[in-house]
CSV table of C-alpha atoms in Angstrom, one decimal:
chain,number,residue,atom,x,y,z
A,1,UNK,CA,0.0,0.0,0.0
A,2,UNK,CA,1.6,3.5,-1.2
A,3,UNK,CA,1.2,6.8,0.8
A,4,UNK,CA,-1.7,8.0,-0.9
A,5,UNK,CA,-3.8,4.9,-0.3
A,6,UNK,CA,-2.6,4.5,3.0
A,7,UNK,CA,-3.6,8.6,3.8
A,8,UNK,CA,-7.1,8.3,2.2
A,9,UNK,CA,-7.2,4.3,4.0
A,10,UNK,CA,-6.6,6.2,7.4
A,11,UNK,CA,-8.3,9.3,7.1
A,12,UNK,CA,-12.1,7.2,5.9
A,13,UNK,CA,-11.2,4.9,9.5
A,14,UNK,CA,-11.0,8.3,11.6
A,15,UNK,CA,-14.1,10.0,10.5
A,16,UNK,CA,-15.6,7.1,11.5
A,17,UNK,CA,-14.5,8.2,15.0
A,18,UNK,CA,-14.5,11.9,15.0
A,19,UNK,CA,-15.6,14.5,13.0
A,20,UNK,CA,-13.1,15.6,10.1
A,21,UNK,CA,-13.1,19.2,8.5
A,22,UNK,CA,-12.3,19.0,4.9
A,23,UNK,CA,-11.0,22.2,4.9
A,24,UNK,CA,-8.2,21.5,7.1
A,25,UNK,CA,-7.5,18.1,6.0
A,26,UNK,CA,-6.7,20.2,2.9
A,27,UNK,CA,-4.3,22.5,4.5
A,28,UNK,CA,-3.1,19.5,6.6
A,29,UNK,CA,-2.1,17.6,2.8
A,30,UNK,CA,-0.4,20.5,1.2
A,31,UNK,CA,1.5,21.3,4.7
A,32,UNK,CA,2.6,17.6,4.3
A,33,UNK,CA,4.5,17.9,1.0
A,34,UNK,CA,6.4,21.1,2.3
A,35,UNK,CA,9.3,19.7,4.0
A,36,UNK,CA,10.3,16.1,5.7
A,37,UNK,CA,10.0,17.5,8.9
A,38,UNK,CA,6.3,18.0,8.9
A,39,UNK,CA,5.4,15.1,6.9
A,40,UNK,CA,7.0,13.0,9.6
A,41,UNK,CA,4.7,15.1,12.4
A,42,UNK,CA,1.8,14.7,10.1
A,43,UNK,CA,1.9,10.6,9.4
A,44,UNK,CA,1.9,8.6,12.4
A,45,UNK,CA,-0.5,6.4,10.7
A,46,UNK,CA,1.7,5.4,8.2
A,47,UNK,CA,4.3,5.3,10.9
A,48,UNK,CA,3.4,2.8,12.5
A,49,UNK,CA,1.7,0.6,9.1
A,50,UNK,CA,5.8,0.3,8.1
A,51,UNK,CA,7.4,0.3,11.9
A,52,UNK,CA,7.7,-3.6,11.7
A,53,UNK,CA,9.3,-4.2,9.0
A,54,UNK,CA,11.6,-1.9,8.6
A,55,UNK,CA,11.9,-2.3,12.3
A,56,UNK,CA,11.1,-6.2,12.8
A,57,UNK,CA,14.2,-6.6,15.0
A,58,UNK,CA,12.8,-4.1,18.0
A,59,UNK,CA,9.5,-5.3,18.0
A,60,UNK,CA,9.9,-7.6,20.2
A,61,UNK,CA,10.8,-5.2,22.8
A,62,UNK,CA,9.1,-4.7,26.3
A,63,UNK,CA,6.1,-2.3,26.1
A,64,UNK,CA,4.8,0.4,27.5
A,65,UNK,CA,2.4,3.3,27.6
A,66,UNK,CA,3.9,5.3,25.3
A,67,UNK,CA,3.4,8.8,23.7
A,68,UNK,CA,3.6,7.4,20.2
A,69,UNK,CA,3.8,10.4,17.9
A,70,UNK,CA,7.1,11.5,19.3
A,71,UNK,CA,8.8,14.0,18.1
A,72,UNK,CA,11.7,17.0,19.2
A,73,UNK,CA,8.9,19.2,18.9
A,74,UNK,CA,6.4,17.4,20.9
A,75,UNK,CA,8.0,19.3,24.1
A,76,UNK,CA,6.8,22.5,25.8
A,77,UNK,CA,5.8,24.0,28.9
A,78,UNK,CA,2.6,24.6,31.2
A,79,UNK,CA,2.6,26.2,35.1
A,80,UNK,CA,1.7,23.6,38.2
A,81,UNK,CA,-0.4,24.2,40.9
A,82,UNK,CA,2.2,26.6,42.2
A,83,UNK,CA,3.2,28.2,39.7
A,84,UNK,CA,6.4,26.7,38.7
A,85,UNK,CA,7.2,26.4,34.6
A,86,UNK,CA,7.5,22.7,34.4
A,87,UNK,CA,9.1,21.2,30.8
A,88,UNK,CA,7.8,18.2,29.2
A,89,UNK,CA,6.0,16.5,26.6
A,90,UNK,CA,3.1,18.4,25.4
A,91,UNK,CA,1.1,16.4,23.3
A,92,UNK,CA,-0.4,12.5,24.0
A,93,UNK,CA,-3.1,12.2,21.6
A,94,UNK,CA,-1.8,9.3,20.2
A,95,UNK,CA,-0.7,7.5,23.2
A,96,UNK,CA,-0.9,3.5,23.3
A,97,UNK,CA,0.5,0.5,24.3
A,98,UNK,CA,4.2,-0.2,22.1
A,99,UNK,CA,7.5,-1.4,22.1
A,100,UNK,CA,9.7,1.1,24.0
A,101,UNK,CA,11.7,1.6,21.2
A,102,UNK,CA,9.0,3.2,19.3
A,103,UNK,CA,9.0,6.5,20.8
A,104,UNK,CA,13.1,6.4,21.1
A,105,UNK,CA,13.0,5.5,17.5
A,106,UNK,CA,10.6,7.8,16.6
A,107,UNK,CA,12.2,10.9,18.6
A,108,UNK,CA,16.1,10.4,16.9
A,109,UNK,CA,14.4,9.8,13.3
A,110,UNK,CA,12.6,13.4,13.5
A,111,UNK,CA,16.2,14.6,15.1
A,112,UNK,CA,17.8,13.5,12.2
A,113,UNK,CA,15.5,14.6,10.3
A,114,UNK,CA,15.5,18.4,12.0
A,115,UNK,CA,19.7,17.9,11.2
A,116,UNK,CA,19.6,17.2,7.6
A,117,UNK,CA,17.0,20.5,7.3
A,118,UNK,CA,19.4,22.6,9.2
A,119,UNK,CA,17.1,23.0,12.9
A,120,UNK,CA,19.9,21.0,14.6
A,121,UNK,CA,23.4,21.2,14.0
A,122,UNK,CA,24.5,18.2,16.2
A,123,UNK,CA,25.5,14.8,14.5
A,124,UNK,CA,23.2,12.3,13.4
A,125,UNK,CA,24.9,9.9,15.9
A,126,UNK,CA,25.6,12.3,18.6
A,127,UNK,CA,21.8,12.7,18.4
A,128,UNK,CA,20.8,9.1,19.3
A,129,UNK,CA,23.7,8.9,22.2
A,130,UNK,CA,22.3,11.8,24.0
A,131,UNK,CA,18.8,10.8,24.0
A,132,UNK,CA,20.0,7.2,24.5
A,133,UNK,CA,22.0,8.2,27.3
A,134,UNK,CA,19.2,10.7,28.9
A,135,UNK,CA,16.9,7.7,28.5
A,136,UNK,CA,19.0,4.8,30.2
A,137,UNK,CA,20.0,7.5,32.9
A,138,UNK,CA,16.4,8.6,33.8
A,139,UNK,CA,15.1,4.8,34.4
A,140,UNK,CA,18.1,4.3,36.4
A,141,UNK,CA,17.3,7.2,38.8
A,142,UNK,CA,13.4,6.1,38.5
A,143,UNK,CA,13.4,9.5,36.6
A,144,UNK,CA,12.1,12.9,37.9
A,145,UNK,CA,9.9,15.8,36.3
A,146,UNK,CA,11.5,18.6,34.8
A,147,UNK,CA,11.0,21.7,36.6
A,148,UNK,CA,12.1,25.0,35.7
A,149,UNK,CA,12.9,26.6,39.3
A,150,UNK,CA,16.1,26.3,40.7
A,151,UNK,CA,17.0,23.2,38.9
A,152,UNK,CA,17.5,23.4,35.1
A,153,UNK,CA,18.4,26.8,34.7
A,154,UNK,CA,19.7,26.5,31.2
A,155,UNK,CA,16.6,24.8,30.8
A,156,UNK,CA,14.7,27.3,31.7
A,157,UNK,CA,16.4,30.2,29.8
A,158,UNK,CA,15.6,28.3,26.4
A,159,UNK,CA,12.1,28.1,27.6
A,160,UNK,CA,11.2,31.6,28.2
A,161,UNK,CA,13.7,33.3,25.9
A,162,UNK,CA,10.4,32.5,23.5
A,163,UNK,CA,8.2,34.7,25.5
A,164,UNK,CA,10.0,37.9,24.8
A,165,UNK,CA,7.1,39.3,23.0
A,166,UNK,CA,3.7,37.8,24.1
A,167,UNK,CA,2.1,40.4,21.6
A,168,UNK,CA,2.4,38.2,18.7
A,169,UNK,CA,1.1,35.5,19.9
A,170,UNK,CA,-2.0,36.8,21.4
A,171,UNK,CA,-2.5,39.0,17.8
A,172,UNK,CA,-2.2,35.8,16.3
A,173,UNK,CA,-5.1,34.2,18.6
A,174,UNK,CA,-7.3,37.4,18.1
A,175,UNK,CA,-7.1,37.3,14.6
A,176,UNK,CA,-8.8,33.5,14.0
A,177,UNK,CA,-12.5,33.6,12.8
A,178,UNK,CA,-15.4,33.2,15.3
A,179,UNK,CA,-17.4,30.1,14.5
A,180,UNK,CA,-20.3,30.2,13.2
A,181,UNK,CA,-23.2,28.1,13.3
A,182,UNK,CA,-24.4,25.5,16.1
A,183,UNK,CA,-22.2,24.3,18.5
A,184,UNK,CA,-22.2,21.5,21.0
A,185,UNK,CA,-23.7,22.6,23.8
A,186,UNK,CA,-21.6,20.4,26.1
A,187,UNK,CA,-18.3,21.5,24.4
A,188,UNK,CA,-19.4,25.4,25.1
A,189,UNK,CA,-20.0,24.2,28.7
A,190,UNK,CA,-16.9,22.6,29.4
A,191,UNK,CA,-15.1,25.9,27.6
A,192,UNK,CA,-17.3,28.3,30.4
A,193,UNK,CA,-16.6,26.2,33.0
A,194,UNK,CA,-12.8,26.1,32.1
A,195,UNK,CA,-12.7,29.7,32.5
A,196,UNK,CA,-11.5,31.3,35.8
A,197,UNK,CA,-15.0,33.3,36.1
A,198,UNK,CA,-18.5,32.3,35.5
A,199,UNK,CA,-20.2,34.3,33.1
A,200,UNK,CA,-17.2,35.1,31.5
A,201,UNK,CA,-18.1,36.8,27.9
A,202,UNK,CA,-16.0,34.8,25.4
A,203,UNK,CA,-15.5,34.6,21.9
A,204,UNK,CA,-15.5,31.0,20.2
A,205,UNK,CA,-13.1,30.8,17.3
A,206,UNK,CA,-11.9,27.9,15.5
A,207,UNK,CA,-7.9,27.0,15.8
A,208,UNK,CA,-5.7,25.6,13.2
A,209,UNK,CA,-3.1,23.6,15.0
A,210,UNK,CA,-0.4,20.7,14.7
A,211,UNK,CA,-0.3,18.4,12.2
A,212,UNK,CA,-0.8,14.4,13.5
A,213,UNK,CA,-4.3,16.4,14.7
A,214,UNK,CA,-4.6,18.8,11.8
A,215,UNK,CA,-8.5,17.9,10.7
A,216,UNK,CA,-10.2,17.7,13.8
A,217,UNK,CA,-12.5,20.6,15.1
A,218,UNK,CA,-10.6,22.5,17.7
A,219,UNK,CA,-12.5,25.0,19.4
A,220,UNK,CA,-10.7,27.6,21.9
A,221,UNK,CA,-12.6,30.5,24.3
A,222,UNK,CA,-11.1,33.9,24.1
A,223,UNK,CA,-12.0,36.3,27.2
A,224,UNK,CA,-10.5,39.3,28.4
A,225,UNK,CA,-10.1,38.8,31.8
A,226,UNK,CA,-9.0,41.6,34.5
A,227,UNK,CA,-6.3,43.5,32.2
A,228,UNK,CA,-5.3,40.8,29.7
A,229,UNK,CA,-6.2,38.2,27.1
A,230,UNK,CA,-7.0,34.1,28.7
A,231,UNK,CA,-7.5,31.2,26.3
A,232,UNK,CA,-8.8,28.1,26.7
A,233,UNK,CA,-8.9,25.2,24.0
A,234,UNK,CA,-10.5,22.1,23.6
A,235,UNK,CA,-10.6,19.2,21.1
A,236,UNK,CA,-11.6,16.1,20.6
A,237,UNK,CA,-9.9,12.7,21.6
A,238,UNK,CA,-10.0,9.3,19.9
A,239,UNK,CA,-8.1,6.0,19.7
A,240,UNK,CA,-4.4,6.4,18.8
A,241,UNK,CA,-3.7,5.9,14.8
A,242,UNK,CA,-1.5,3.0,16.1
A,243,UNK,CA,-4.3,0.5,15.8
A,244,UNK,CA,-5.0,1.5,11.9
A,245,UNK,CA,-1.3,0.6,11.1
A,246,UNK,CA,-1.3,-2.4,13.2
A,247,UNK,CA,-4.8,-3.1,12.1
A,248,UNK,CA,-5.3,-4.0,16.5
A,249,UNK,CA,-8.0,-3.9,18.7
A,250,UNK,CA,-9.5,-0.8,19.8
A,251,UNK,CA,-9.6,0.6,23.2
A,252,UNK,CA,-10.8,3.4,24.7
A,253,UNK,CA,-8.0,7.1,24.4
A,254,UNK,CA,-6.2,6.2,26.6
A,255,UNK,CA,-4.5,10.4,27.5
A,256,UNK,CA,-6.0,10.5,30.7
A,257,UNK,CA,-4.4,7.4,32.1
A,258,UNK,CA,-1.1,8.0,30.8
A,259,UNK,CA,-1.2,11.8,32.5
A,260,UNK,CA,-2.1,9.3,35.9
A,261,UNK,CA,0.8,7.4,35.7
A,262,UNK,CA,3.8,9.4,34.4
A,263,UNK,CA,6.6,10.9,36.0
A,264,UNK,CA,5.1,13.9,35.7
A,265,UNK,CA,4.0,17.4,37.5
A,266,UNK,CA,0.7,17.9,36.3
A,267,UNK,CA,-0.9,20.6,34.4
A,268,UNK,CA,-4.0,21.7,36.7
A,269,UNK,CA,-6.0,23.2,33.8
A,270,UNK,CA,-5.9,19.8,31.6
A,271,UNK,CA,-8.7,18.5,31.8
A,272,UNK,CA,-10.6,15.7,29.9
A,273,UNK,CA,-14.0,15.2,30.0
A,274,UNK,CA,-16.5,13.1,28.0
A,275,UNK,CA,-14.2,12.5,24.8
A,276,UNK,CA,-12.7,16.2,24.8
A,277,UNK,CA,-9.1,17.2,26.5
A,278,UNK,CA,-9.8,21.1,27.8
A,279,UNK,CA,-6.7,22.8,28.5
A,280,UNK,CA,-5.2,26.6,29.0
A,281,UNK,CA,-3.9,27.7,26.4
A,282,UNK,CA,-0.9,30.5,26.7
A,283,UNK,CA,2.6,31.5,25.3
A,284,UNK,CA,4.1,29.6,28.9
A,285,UNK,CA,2.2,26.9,27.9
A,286,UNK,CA,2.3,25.3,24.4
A,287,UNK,CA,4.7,23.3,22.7
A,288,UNK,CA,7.9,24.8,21.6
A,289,UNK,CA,9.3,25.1,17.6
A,290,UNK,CA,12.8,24.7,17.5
A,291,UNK,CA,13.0,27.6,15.4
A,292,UNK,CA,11.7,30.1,18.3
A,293,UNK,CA,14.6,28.5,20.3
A,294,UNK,CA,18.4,31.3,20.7
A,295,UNK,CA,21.2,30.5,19.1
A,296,UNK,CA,24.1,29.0,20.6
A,297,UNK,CA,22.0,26.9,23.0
A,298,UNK,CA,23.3,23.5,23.9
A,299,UNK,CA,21.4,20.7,21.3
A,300,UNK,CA,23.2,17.2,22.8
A,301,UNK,CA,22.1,18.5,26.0
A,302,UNK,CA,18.6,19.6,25.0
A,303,UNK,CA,18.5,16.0,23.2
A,304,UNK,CA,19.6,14.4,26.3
A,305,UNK,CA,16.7,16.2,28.7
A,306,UNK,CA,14.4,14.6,26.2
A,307,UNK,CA,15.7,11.2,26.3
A,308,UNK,CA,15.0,11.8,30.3
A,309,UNK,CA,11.5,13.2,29.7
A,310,UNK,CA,10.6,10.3,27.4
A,311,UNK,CA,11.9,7.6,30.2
A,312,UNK,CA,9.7,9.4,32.4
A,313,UNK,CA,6.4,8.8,30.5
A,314,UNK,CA,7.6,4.7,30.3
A,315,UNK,CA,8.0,4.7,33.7
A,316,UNK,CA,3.7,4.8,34.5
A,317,UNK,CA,4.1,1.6,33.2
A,318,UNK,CA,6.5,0.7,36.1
A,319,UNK,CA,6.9,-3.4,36.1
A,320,UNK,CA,8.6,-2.8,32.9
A,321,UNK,CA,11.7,-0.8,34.0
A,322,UNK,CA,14.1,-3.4,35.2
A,323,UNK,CA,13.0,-5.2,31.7
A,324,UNK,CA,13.7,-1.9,29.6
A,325,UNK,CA,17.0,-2.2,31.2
A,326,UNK,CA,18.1,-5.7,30.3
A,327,UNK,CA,16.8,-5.2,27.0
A,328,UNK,CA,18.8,-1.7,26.7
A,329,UNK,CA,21.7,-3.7,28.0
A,330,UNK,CA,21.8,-6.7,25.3
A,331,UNK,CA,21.4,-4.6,22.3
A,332,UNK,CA,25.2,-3.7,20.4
A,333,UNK,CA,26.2,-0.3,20.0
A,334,UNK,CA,24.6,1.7,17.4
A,335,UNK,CA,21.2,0.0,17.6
A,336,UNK,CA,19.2,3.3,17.7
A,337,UNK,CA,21.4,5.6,14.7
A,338,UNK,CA,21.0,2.4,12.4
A,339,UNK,CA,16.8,2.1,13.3
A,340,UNK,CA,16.3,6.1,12.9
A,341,UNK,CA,18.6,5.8,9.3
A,342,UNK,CA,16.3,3.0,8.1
A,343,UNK,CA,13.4,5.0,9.3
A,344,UNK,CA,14.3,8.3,7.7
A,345,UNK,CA,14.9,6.5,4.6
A,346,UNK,CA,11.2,5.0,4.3
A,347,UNK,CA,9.8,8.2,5.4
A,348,UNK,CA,11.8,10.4,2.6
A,349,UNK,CA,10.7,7.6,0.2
A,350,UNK,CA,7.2,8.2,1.2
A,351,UNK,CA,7.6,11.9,0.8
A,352,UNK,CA,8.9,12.3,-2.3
A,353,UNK,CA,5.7,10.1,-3.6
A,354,UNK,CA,3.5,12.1,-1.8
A,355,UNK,CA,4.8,15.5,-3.0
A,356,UNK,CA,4.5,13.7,-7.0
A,357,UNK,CA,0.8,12.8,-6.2
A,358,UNK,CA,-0.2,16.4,-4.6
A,359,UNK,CA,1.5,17.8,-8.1
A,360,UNK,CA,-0.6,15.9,-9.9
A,361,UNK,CA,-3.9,16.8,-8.3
């Protein structure tokens, strides 16, 4: 099955589950022929349709609860309870149970990825031994959540070095189109009561985000609220794409339960509620681009903090850490940098096709 096939195979399964908007499915196609990078983001179906056999040696490894649609840029920020700017992955809508080395796969392919389109300057290699090494060291120390206080200064720096002016991204928010026509009632209800007032006036506009998600109706509340602009955003949540590629059984999203059992300081306005996740939405809390990052910063580092952050989700699935361990410890040298090559290679295959076919549409 080609990339085309596969796309419009995967895309007639999810409507069957959630509601699709052509309109962005459009954007979400012609945004997946612009670079490698964001095809990668935007294919986790096909992901994990080729994963085992291009990968058949690594299948066999222990699972977990894993993110799935991993990524460098599948990490960003939120505020805890108290306050604190805690680092992390951002995104688990396609969480599920897999191999381990899915995600560590997945993570150094889009790194080398990122490399060969000039958004990392580290070494392919140098790439897969920092995450490897953050990974391995994190489930030895039962790992730890990544808070940006008096720990993880330089951390922190490339965090909020983004938030210099706040301007454009709430002029950015502003500017999408209210929506018009019906809407759920429940949705708008679980928007109000997100909202740090009740009977806050709000503005319902329609948000074009991510890729893996690009399609789906997101709906976000934007208030003014006692001198400044809030945001809150939700969007609906369905079975990971993993169970199209590997043609499994289905079970029920499974984001909630993986937020329960990660190493993890939790986010106090996520919520999810009857099929929708509802969360704040803010420039200290979103994902971060590595293009918004300063120059000079420390990449094998960075790398390495999210090899510890991805150890850190695995570990909610806690009987499997001594077994992650032994498994880590009888694979040869090199293992990861020879899976993310092989993977790179299928998915620049995949995307050359894909950019002949939207050509010739």
């Amino acid at each position: 099955m080609g990339i085309a096939e596969a796309t419009r195979n995967y895309e007639g399964w999810l409507a069957q589950r959630v509601p699709l908007l052509r309109s962005d499915i459009e954007l979400k196609h012609r945004r997946m022929a612009d670079d490698l990078f964001s095809f990668l983001r935007a294919t986790f179906y096909r992901w994990a349709q080729v994963w085992p056999d291009v990968c058949s040696d690594l299948c066999a490894a222990p699972r977990v609860l894993g993110v799935g649609d991993l990524h460098v840029e599948n990490f960003g920020t939120w505020r805890d309870a108290e306050g604190r700017l805690i680092w992390g992955v951002n995104d688990f809508d396609e969480t599920v149970s897999l191999e381990y080395t899915n995600d560590l796969v997945r993570l150094c392919t889009s790194a080398q990825i990122a490399i060969d389109e000039s958004r990392l300057a580290v070494s392919g290699r140098g790439a897969c031994e920092a995450v490897l090494e953050g990974y391995r060291e994190s489930l030895r120390a039962h790992g730890g959540a990544v808070v940006l206080a008096e720990r993880h200064r330089w951390l922190r720096d490339l965090a909020v070095a983004r938030l210099k002016d706040q301007r454009i991204y709430w002029d950015r928010m502003r500017s999408l189109r209210t929506v018009s026509g019906r809407v759920n009632t429940g949705v708008r209800r679980l928007l109000e009561n997100a909202l740090p007032e009740r009977r806050l006036d709000f503005r319902l506009v329609h948000r074009q985000a991510g890729l893996g998600s690009l399609g789906r109706q997101r709906l976000m509340a934007l208030a003014q609220w006692r001198g400044g602009t809030i945001a809150r955003e939700a969007k609906p949540l369905t079975v990971s794409a993993w169970l199209w590629g590997r043609n499994a059984r289905e079970v029920a999203p499974r984001y909630a339960e993986l937020l329960a059992r990660a190493v993890r300081v939790p986010d106090p306005f996520l919520q999810v509620h009857a099929g929708w996740l509802v969360r704040r939405l803010a420039p200290d809390c979103s994902r971060i681009e590595l293009s918004s990052l300063p120059q000079g910063r420390d990449e094998r580092k960075l790398l390495w903090m999210m090899g510890w952050e991805t150890a850190n989700i695995h570990l909610g699935s806690g009987a499997q850490r001594q077994a992650i361990l032994r498994d880590l410890g009888r694979r040869k040298g090199g293992w990861l940098t020879r899976a993310a090559e092989r993977m790179c290679e299928v998915a620049a295959l995949d995307w050359r096709k894909w950019k002949r076919s939207t050509r010739l549409r």
